[in-house]
Structures are given as C-alpha cells and as structure tokens.
Amino acid sequence: MKITKIETFQVPPRWLFLRMETDEGLVGWGEPIVEGRADSVAAAVAEMADYLIGEDASRIEDHWQVLTKGGFYRGGPVFASAVAGIDQALWDIKGKALDVPVYELLGGAVRDKVRMYTWIHGDSPEALADATRTALGAGFNAVKFCPATKVAPMDTAASIRSMVNNLAAVRGAGGDELDIALDFHGRFTPAMSRRVLPLMEEFLPMFVEEATLPELSADLGLIAQATSIPLATGERLYSRWDFRSVLGCGVSVVQPDLSHAGGISEVRRIAAMAETYGALLAPHCPLGPIALAASVQVDVASPNFLIQEQSRGVEYTDGPDLFDYLADPQVFNMDTGYIERPAAPGLGVVIDEERVRFEARTPHQWRNSIWRQSDNSFLEW
Ligand SMILES: [Mg+2]
C-alpha cells in the first residue's frame, strides 16, 4: 500500500489538518500544528512529503526514524509537529487497513473510558467559583485554570495572595471530590514557584503545570524539593530525549502533545519511559479533533494514563469548534466527564472533509497574544 498524496489544510480556529491518501483508496488524517506557526509546519510537511510519496504506508516506525533523523538536523517544535501529524495519519491508515482502532495495535485497551478535564476561566474568586459550578454541571470532575494571568516573573505579595485566594475559591465551590489542576504557563521564575506553591498545598491541587519555562527545566528539581504539589510539564518538549531530563528532576506528570511530540509512536514511548519513574501521562491537547482522537487512542492503551486535556469551549475565535469537523461528534461526548473508548477503526473519528475543504479556503492567521509589563517590557503569555 503506497502513499500517493499528502495535503494540508489550514483551518480555523488555529489548526492544520493533514490528509494522506494511498493507492488502495484508504485515507488517513493527522494534525501537524504548532499554534501560531501553521505555515512553518505546513512547509516542513511538504518537504517531508517528498520522501514519503511512493513509500509503503505500513512502515510507520521506519518512516518515523527517517523523518526524525534523516534530515540530519532534528528536534524542535516545527519538525517534531510535522512528523507528529504524518505519524497520526499513518496509524489512522494502518488501523483502517486492519479494521481495528489504533489502541488494538498498541496492545489493546487497558481502560473503557478516558477521563477528561475542562478549562475554567475567571479574573476573580467569584468568577472562578461560578466557572467551577458550571464545569461540575456539565459533568466534569476535574478542572484546570491559571491562578494568575498577567503576572511578573517575581510578583508582589498582593499578586501571590490573589492567586491563593483564586485557588481557595475553586476548591470551595467544587469541594474535595473535584480535581483541580493549576497551569502556571511558564510565567514564574523558579524562585517565584518555590514561594507560591507551598502556600497552595493546603488546597491539594492535582498537579501544577509548567511551574517554570521549559528552558529552565534543569531547575524543576529545586521546585520539586520545595513543594508536595506534583509537578507536570511537557507541552513544549518534543521527544523522549527532551523528557529524559525532566523525569530525572522529579516531574510526576508528563504532558506530551500528540501533535508536537512526534505523534502516537513517540508519545507511546514517552508514556512508557515515564512509567519507569512512577510518573503519569496527561496529554496536552488544546487542539483540534484529530489531535484529540490520537490522544484518546494512546490514553486507552496506556496503563499510567491520568487525565486528558481537550479544547471544547476554549475561545480563540468565533469560528468552528472541536466538534464541527466531525461527521459523528458523538464519539467525543463528554457529558459524564469521560469519553467512551472509541470503537471505529484507525483514529476512531470520521472527518467531515467537505467542511475541512470549505474552511481551508480562508486560512486563519492565528498568533499568540504578545503581553507587556507596565514598563513595556516583554511578558510571558
Ligand atoms: Mg499548559
């Protein structure tokens, strides 16, 4: 079964979809995207397609090795995300060719449903408490939020107390049955995290994500020693080699993104490596339906899976949402706070190709917000 065609579609709100066709008529879908750098990833996919056209679609691992290492220069978000989207499409095709979901090819299901969390937002304790009640009403038993938005790398006592009060409000509204994840978004210096996290311990958050920037990962060990709150990181790490050092620092939850960290092939291996450190898997996924579908396949097959992110209701634009590119959105029904183990072959979703082609006629220009401090210097988003 030879690969005959690879196309990419830049679709709103900020995604890039990949469609791979074979000479036997089977089609696979992937989502190779770096948010805000869709054109760069599309260019990388086009370069990699030169090699793939005419190749055997069943040789997923061999293609992964060649695409990751055969260009001599390797690593980083653009290359790893291009490989990720291609890898997802290859697994989709293989599953469809064998008429099984991808998780059957990863050793079979180790769970029957996948626990999801939802984002909550609010700029005051009251707003966050309201958002918590809304999430509970929608069926979720886990939420994530940033306790502060624009925060200086080393902020004031008032800022620190406001963050603690925000967390207290979420715990108060949700009770102890609710799992609360914190996302610091790499906004804090290691010193700031070491100061803030112990003040938050009494509220027993599930984990804290990106307690400092990925380029400061060597300091995660110091932060881990300063707090009992489990550390999570990984949305800006791109391979098992990137994860090796953070696991050694005492990270408890790994968060590779199925569309950034080399796809299903590599995230499966990152999960297994995390297991040797007693760390759990919580894939990052503020992305589209194909990335989520790939995540769910790995979650179903991974013994150390903890919880899954998803982008429903995350407002980037007024455009299409997570469900709008699916012919059967029910596969992502999360009314119970869980997604049921998918039954359909491949990635388990049917993409509405007509909608994808229609939306791609007006490509998005999504970019990250650029934040500045009061003195007009750059501030982490
Ligand atoms: Mg994050």
Tab-separated table of N, CA and C in Angstrom, residues 190-191 193-195 197-198 211-212 216-227 231 248-250:
chain	number	residue	atom	x	y	z
A	190	PRO	N	11.781	30.115	38.730
A	190	PRO	CA	11.819	29.018	39.703
A	190	PRO	C	11.650	29.536	41.138
A	191	ALA	N	12.232	30.683	41.443
A	191	ALA	CA	12.129	31.232	42.804
A	191	ALA	C	10.676	31.577	43.156
A	193	SER	N	7.966	30.236	41.877
A	193	SER	CA	7.220	28.983	42.063
A	193	SER	C	7.520	28.370	43.424
A	194	ARG	N	8.762	28.438	43.834
A	194	ARG	CA	9.119	27.865	45.147
A	194	ARG	C	8.435	28.628	46.271
A	195	ARG	N	8.179	29.906	46.049
A	195	ARG	CA	7.493	30.705	47.064
A	195	ARG	C	5.992	30.442	47.061
A	197	LEU	N	4.057	27.880	45.567
A	197	LEU	CA	3.483	26.536	45.658
A	197	LEU	C	3.231	26.061	47.094
A	198	PRO	N	4.157	26.280	48.022
A	198	PRO	CA	3.853	25.824	49.399
A	198	PRO	C	2.601	26.486	49.976
A	211	ALA	N	5.582	24.916	35.953
A	211	ALA	CA	5.916	25.771	37.097
A	211	ALA	C	7.066	26.710	36.772
A	212	THR	N	7.761	26.406	35.694
A	212	THR	CA	8.702	27.362	35.134
A	212	THR	C	8.880	27.030	33.648
A	216	LEU	N	14.176	26.370	31.490
A	216	LEU	CA	14.686	26.319	32.864
A	216	LEU	C	14.391	24.965	33.516
A	217	SER	N	14.153	23.967	32.681
A	217	SER	CA	13.759	22.657	33.211
A	217	SER	C	14.782	22.075	34.178
A	218	ALA	N	16.033	22.462	34.026
A	218	ALA	CA	17.053	21.930	34.935
A	218	ALA	C	16.748	22.321	36.379
A	219	ASP	N	15.960	23.381	36.576
A	219	ASP	CA	15.619	23.839	37.928
A	219	ASP	C	14.345	23.195	38.477
A	220	LEU	N	13.707	22.322	37.691
A	220	LEU	CA	12.487	21.681	38.190
A	220	LEU	C	12.765	20.856	39.442
A	221	GLY	N	13.981	20.332	39.543
A	221	GLY	CA	14.327	19.547	40.731
A	221	GLY	C	14.251	20.387	41.995
A	222	LEU	N	14.708	21.638	41.905
A	222	LEU	CA	14.649	22.543	43.058
A	222	LEU	C	13.205	22.831	43.436
A	223	ILE	N	12.356	23.007	42.427
A	223	ILE	CA	10.939	23.282	42.698
A	223	ILE	C	10.289	22.039	43.304
A	224	ALA	N	10.610	20.871	42.759
A	224	ALA	CA	10.027	19.624	43.288
A	224	ALA	C	10.380	19.450	44.764
A	225	GLN	N	11.602	19.853	45.126
A	225	GLN	CA	12.010	19.711	46.533
A	225	GLN	C	11.305	20.705	47.442
A	226	ALA	N	10.760	21.791	46.852
A	226	ALA	CA	10.172	22.862	47.657
A	226	ALA	C	8.683	22.662	47.914
A	227	THR	N	8.062	21.667	47.287
A	227	THR	CA	6.607	21.543	47.419
A	227	THR	C	6.156	20.090	47.347
A	231	LEU	N	4.501	18.002	40.171
A	231	LEU	CA	4.853	18.851	39.029
A	231	LEU	C	4.505	18.150	37.719
A	248	GLY	N	14.069	12.914	35.402
A	248	GLY	CA	15.129	12.796	36.401
A	248	GLY	C	15.048	13.869	37.474
A	249	CYS	N	14.370	14.992	37.166
A	249	CYS	CA	14.215	16.086	38.138
A	249	CYS	C	13.045	15.855	39.091
A	250	GLY	N	12.271	14.825	38.876
A	250	GLY	CA	11.165	14.561	39.787
A	250	GLY	C	9.809	15.014	39.290
